[in-house]
Short mmCIF file of C-alpha atoms and ligand atoms in Angstrom, two decimals:
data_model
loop_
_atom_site.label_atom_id
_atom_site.label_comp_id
_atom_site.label_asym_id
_atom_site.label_seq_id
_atom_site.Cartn_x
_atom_site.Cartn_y
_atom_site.Cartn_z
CA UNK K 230 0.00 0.00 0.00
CA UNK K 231 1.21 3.07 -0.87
CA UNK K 232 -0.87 5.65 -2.96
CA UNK K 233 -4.16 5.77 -1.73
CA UNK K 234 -7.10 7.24 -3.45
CA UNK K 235 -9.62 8.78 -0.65
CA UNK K 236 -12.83 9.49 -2.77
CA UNK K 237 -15.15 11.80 -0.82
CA UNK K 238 -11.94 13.10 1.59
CA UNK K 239 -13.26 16.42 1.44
CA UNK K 240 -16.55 15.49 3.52
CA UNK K 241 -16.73 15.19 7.22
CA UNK K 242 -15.30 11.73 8.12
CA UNK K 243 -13.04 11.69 4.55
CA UNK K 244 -11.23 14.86 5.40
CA UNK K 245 -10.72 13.26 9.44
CA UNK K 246 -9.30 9.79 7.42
CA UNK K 247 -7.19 12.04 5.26
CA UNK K 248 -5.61 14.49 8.69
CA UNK K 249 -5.27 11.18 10.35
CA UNK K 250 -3.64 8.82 7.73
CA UNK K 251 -0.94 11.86 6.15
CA UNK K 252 0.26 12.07 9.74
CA UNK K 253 -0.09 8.94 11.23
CA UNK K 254 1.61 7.07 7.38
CA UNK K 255 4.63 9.53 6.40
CA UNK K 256 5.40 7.06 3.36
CA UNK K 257 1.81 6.63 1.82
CA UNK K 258 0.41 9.05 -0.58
CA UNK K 259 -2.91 10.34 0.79
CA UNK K 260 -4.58 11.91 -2.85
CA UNK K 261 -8.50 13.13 -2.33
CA UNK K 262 -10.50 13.25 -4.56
CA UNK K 263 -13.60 14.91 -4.42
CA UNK K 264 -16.34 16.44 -6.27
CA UNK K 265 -17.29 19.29 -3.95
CA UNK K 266 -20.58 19.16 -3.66
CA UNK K 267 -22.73 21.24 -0.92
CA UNK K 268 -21.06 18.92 2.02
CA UNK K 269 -17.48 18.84 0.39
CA UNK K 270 -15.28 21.55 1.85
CA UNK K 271 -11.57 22.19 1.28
CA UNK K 272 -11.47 24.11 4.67
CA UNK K 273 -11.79 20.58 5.88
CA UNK K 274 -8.40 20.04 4.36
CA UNK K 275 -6.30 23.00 5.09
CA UNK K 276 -4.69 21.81 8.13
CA UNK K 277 -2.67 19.12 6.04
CA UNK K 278 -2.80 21.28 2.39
CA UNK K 279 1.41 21.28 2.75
CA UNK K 280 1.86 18.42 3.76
CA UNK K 281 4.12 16.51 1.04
CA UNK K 282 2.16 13.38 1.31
CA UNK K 283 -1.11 15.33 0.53
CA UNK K 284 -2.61 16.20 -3.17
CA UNK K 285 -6.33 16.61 -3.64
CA UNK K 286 -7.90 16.13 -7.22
CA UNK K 287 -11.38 17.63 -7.97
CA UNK K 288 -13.91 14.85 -9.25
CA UNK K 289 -17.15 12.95 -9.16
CA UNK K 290 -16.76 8.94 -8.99
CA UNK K 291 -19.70 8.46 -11.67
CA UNK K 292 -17.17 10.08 -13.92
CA UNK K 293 -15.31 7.36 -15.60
CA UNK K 294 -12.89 9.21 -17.52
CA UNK K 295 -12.07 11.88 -14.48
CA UNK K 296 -11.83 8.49 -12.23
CA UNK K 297 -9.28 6.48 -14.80
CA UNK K 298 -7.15 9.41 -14.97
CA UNK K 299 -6.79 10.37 -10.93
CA UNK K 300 -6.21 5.93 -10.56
CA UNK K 301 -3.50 5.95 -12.99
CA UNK K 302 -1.91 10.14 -12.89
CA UNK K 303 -1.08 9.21 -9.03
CA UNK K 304 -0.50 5.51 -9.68
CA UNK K 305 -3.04 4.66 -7.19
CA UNK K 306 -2.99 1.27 -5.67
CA UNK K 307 -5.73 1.39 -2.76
CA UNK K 308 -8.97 3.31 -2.66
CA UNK K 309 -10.84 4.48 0.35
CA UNK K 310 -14.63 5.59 -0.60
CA UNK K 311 -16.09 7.72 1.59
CA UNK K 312 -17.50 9.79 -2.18
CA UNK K 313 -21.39 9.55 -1.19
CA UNK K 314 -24.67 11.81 -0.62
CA UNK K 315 -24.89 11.39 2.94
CA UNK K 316 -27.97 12.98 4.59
CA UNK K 317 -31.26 11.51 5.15
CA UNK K 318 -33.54 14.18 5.07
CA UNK K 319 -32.08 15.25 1.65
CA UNK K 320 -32.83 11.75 0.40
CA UNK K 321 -36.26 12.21 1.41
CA UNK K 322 -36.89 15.62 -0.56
CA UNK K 323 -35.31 13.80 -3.93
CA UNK K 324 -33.23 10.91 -4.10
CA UNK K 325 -31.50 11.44 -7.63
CA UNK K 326 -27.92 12.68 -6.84
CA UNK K 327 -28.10 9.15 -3.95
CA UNK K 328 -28.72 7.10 -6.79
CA UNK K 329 -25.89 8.73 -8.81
CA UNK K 330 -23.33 8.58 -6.06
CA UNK K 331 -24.06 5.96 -4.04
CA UNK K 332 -24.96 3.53 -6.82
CA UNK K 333 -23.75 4.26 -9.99
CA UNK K 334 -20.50 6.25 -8.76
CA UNK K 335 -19.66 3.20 -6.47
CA UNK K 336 -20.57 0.83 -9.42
CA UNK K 337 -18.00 3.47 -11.87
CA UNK K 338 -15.18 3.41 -9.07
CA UNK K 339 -15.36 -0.29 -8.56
CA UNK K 340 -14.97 -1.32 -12.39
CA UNK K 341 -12.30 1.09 -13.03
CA UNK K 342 -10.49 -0.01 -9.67
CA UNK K 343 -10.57 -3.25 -11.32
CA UNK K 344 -9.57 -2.49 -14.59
CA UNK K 345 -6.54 -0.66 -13.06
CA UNK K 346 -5.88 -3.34 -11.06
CA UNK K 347 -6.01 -2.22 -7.66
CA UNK K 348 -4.62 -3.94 -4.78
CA UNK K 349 -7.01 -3.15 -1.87
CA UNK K 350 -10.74 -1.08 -2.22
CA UNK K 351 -12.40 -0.27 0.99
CA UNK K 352 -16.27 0.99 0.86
CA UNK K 353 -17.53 2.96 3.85
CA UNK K 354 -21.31 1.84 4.36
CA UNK K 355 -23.40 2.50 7.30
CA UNK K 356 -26.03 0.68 9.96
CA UNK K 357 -28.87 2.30 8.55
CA UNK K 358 -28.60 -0.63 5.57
CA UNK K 359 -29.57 -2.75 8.45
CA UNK K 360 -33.27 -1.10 8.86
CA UNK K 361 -35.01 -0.45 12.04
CA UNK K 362 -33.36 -2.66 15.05
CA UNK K 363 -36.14 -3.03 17.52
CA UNK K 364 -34.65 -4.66 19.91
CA UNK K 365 -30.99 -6.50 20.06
CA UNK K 366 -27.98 -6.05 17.86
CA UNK K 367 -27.19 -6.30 14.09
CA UNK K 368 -24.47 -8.36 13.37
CA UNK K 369 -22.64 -8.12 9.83
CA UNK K 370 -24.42 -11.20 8.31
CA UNK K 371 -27.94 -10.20 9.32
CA UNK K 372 -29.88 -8.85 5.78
CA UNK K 373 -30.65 -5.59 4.59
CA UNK K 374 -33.62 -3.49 5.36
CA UNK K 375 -33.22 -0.15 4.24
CA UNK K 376 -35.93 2.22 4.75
CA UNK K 377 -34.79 5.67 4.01
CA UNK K 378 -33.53 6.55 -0.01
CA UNK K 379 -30.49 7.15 1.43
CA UNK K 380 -30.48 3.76 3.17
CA UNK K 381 -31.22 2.14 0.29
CA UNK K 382 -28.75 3.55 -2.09
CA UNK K 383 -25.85 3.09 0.31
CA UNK K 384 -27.44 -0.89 0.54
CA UNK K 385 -27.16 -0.63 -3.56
CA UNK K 386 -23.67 0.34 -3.38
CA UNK K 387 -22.64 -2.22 -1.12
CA UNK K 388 -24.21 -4.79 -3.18
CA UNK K 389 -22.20 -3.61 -6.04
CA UNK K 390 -19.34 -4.34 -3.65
CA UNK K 391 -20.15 -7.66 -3.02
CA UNK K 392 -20.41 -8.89 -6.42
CA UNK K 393 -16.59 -7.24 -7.59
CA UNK K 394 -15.71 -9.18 -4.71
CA UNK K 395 -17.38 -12.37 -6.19
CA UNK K 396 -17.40 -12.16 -9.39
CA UNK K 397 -13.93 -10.23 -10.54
CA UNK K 398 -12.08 -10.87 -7.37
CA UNK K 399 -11.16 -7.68 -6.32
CA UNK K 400 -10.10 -7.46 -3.15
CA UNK K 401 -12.47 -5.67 -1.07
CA UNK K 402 -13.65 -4.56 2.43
CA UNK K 403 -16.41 -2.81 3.50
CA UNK K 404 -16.96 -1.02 6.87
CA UNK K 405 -20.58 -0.29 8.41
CA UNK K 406 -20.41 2.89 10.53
CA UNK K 407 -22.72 4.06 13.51
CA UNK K 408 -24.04 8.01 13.99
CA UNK K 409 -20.72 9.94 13.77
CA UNK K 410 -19.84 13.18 15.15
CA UNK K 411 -17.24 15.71 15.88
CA UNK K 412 -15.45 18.82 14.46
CA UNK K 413 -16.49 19.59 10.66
CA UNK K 414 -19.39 17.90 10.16
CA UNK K 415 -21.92 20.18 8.03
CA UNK K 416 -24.28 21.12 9.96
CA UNK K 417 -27.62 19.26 8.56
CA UNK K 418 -26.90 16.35 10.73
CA UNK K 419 -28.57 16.63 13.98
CA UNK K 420 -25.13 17.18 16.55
CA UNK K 421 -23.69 20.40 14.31
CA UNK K 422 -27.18 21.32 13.48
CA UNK K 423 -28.37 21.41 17.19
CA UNK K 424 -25.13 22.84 18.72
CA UNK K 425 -24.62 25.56 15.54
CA UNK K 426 -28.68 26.95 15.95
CA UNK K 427 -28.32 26.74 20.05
CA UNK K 428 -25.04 29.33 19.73
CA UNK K 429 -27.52 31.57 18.18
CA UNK K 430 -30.71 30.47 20.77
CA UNK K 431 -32.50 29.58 17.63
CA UNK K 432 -35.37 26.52 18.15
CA UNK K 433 -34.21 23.35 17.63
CA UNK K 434 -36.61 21.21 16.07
CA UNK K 435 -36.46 17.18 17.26
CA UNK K 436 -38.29 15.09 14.75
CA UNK K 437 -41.48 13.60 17.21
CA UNK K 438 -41.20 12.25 20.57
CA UNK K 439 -37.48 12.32 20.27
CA UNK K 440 -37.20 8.94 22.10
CA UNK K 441 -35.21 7.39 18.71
CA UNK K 442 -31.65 5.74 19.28
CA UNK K 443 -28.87 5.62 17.67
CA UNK K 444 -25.42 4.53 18.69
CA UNK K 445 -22.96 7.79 18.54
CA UNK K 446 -19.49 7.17 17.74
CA UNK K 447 -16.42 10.25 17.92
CA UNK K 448 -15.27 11.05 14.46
CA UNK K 449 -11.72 10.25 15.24
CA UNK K 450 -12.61 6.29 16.69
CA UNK K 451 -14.54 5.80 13.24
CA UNK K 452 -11.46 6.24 11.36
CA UNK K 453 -9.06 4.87 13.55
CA UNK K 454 -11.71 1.72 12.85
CA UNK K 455 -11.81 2.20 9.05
CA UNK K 456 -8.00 2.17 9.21
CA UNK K 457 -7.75 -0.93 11.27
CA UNK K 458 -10.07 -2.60 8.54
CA UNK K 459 -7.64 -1.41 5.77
CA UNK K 460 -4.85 -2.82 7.40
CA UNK K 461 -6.20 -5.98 8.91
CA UNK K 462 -9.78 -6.64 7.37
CA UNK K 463 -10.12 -9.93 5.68
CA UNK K 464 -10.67 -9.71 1.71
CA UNK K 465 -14.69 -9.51 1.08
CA UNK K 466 -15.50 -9.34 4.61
CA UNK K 467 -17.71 -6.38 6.07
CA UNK K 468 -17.12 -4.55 9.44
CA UNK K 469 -19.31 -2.84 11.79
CA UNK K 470 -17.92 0.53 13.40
CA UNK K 471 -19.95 0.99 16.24
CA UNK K 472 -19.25 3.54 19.80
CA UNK K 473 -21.17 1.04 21.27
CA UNK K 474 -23.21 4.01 23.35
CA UNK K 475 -27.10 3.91 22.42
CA UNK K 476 -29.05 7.58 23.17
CA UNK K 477 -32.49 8.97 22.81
CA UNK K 478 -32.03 11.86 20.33
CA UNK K 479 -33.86 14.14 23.03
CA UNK K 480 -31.20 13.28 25.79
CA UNK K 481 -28.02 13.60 23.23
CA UNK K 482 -29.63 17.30 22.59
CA UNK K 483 -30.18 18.30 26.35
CA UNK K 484 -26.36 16.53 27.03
CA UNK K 485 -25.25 19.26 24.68
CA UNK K 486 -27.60 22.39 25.55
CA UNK K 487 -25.78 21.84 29.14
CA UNK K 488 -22.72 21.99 27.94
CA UNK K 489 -23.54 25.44 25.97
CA UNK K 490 -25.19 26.52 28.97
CA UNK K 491 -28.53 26.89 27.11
CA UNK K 492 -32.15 25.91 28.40
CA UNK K 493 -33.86 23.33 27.14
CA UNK K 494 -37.20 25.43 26.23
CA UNK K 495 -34.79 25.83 23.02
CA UNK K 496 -36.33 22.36 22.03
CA UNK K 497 -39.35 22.08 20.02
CA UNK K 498 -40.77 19.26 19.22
CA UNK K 499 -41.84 18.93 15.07
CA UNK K 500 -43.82 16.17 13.09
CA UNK K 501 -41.34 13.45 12.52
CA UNK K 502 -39.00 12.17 9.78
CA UNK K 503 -40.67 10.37 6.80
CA UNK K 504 -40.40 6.87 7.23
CA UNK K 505 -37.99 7.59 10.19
CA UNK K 506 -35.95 4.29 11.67
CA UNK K 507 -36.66 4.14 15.61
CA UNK K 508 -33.61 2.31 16.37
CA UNK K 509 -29.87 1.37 15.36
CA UNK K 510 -27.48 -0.63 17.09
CA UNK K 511 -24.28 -2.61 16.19
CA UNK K 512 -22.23 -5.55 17.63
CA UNK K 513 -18.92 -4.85 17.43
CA UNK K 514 -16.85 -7.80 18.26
CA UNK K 515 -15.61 -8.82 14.87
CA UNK K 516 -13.94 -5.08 14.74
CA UNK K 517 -12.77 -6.00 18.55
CA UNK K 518 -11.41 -9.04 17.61
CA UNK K 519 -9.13 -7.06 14.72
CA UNK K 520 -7.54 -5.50 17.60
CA UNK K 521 -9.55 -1.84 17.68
CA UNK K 522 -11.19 -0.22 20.76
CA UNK K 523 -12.75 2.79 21.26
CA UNK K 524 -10.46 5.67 22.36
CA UNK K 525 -13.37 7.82 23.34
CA UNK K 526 -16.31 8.31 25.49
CA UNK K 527 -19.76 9.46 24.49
CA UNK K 528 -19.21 12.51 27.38
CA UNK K 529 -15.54 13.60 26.64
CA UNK K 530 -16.55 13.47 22.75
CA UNK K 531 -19.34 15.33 22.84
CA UNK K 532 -17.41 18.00 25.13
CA UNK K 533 -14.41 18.45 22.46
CA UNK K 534 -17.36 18.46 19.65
CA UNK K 535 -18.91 21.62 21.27
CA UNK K 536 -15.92 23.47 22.50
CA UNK K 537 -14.89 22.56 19.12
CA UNK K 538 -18.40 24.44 16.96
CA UNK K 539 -17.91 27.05 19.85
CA UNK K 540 -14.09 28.06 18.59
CA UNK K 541 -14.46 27.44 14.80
CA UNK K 542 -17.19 29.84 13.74
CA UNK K 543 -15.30 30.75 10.97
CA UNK K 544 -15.59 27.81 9.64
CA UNK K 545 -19.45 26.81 10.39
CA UNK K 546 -21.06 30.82 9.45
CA UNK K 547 -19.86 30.89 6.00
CA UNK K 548 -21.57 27.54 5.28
CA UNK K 549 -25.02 28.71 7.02
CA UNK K 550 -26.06 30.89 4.14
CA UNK K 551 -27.16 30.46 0.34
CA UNK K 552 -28.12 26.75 -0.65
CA UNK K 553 -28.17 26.36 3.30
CA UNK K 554 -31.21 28.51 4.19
CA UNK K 555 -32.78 27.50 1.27
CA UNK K 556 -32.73 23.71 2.50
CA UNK K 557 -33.27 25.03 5.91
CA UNK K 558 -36.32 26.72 4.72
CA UNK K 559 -37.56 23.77 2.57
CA UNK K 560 -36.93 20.90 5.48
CA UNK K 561 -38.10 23.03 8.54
CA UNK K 562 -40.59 26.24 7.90
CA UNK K 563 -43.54 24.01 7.63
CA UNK K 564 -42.33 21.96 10.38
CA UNK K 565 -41.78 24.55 12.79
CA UNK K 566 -44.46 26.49 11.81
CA UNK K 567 -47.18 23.27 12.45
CA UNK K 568 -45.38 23.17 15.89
CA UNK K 569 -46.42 26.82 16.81
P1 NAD D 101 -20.35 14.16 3.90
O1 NAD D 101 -21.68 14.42 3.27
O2 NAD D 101 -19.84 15.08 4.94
O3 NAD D 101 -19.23 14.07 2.77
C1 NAD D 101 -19.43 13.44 1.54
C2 NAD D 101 -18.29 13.86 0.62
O4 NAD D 101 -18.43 13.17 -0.62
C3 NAD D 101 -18.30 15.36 0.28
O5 NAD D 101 -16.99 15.89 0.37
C4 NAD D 101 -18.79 15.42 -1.15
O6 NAD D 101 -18.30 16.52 -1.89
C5 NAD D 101 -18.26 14.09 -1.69
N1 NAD D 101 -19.03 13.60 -2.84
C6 NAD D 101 -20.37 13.51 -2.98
N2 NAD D 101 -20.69 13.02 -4.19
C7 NAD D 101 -19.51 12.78 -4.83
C8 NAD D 101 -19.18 12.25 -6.11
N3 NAD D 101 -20.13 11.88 -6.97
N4 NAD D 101 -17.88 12.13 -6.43
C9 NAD D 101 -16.90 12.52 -5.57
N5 NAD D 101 -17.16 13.04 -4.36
C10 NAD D 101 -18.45 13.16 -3.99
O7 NAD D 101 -20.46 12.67 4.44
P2 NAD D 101 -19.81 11.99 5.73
O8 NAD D 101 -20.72 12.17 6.88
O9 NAD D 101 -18.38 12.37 5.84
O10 NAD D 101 -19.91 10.46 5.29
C11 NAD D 101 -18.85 9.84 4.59
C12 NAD D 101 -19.21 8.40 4.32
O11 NAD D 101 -19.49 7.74 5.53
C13 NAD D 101 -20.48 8.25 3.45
O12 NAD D 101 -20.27 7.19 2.57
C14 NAD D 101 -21.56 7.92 4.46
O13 NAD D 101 -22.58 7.15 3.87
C15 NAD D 101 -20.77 7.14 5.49
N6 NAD D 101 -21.27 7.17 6.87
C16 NAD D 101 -21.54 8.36 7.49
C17 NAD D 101 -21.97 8.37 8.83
C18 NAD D 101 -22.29 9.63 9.57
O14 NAD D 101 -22.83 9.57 10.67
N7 NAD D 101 -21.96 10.80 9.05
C19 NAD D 101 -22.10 7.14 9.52
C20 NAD D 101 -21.80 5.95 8.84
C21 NAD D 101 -21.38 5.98 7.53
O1 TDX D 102 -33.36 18.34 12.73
C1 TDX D 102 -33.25 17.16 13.11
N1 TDX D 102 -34.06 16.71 14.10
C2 TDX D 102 -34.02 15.42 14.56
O2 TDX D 102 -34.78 15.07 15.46
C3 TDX D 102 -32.30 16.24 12.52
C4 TDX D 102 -31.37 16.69 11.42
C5 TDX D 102 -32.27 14.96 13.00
N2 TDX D 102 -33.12 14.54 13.97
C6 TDX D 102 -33.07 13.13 14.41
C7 TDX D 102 -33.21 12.12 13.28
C8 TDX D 102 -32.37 10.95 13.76
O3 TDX D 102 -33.17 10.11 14.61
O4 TDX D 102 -31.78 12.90 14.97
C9 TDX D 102 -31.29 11.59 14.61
C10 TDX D 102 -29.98 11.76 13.87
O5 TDX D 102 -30.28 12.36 12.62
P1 TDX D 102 -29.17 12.61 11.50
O6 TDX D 102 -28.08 13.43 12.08
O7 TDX D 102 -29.88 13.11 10.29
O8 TDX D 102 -28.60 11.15 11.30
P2 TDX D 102 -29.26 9.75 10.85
O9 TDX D 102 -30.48 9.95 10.06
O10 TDX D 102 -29.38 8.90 12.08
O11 TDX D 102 -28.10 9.21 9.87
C11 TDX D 102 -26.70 9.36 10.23
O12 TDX D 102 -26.12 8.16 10.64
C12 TDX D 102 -25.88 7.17 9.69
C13 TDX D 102 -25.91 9.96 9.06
O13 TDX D 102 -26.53 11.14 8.60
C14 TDX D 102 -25.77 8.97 7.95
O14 TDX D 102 -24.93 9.50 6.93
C15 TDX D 102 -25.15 7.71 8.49
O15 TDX D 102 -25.11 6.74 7.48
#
């Protein structure tokens, strides 16, 4: 392994892969490559944009030609794909650019991966292919339930996955991620969202009861797991990432208005997400039994995460505006408004 491809490195957990692997691997070649779309942000990047083992390449996987030339310009020999439309509620108001991206961009970057012959391609998925847990713990061989567009495209991609694996032999890995957070996530997902509107004692608006769970992991423990996978994961095997901490959304939002020293009358409670999954939860052992732990807590992580929105407002406030309030407007107006 040495030139690795990060597809999607300018996103939230991409860009923390790409900080973490140029300092952490002095002899790989960390190249991103990117299409910058609304979430992709070379800010993300500048912390590492001199660092020799650093390049970044603007492109969009469902581009075959732009994808052949980054593989074989940088003599690329692993890819990373983090490259994907990530947010639910997006999926919800139109699924096309999922479909593109998470389908046919995974399907482009796996068949030119194999054409090019690369040694190593690791997908990043997520739990919410698993569907609704009610009660228990999904384990990497349980089936697929999407429910969500977004769900079901990253389930597509995966699939695509599965049969390169199978069919051409390319060796593969995939790992399944939990609800991430931490510095320089966009702030559409609910943490950023929350913590970003509460600095400005705007209403926060938690999709029904509030009483959903989901297992929060820290940014930095999801890629220290996707690089444990790279390294160690067995060929065509799939890994679940999880932080192994399970929270109603409604306690995970008062955790943080504490910490910002805000009241909790900031809440509102709004009709719920479309089709909205009450539950996720992961096992974890198979990831355990690679040699990874978690380095983080649920309370110290969500401590640096808000110190963190707190001291980087240059970096959140020029995002909140344009294309931003106009999604804002389109996802929450009526909502809030029927809350009134
Ligand atoms: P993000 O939305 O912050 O970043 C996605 C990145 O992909 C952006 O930089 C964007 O510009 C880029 N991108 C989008 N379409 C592209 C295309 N066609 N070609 C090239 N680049 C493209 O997402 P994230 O939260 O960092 O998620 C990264 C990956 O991890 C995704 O695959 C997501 O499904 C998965 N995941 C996320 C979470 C989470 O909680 N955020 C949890 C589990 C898994
Ligand atoms: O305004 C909100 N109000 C609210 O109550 C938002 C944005 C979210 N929520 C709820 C919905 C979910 O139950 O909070 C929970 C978390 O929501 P998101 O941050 O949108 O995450 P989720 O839908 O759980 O999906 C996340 O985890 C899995 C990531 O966005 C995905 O990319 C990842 O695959």
């Amino acid at each position: 392994m040495k030139n690795i491809l990060v597809t999607g490195g300018a996103g939230f957990i991409g860009s923390a892969f790409a900080r973490y692997m140029t300092a952490r691997y002095p002899d790989y070649n960390i190249i991103v490559f990117d299409k910058l779309t609304y979430a992709g942000n070379l800010d993300n990047l500048l912390s590492i944009s001199d660092e020799e083992n650093y390049r970044f390449e603007r492109g969009d996987i469902a581009d075959r030609a732009a994808v052949k030339l980054a593989l074989q310009t940088h003599d690329i020999d692993t890819v990373v794909n983090f490259a994907a439309e990530s947010h639910v509620d997006r999926s919800i108001l139109n699924a096309d650019a999922f479909i593109h991206t998470d389908v046919v961009g995974v399907y482009i970057l796996l068949d030119e991966a194999k054409q090019h012959g690369i040694e190593r391609f690791l997908h990043v998925s997520t739990d919410e292919v698993y569907g609704d847990v009610h009660e228990g713990f999904s384990v990497e061989t349980d089936s697929f339930a999407p429910n969500s567009p977004y769900a079901a495209s990253k389930a597509g991609g995966e699939l695509m996955v599965r049969s390169y694996r199978v069919t051409h032999g390319l060796n593969t890995v995939v790992t399944r991620g939990s609800n991430t957070f931490g510095a320089y996530q966009y702030p559409e997902k609910l943490l950023p969202f929350f913590i970003t509107e509460a600095i400005d004692d705007k209403l926060l608006p938690l999709y029904g009861d509030g009483k959903q769970i989901r297992d929060w992991l820290y940014v930095e423990d999801h890629v220290s797991g996707i690089d444990t996978v790279l390294h160690k994961g067995i060929p065509g095997e799939a890994y679940n990432i999880a932080g192994e901490d399970l929270r109603h959304n409604i306690d995970v939002a008062k955790t943080m208005l504490s910490l910002l020293g805000k009241p909790e009358t900031l809440l509102k409670h709004v009709p719920d997400r479309e089709g909205h999954d009450r539950r996720y939860a992961m096992n974890c052992d198979k990831l355990r039994a690679l040699g990874w732990q978690r380095s983080y807590s649920f309370d110290q992580a969500i401590e640096l995460t808000v110190d963190w929105y707190r001291q980087n407002e240059w970096w959140w406030r020029k995002i909140k505006t344009g294309e931003y309030l106009d999604y804002y407007k389109r996802q929450y107006a009526a909502r809030l408004a029927a809350a009134e």
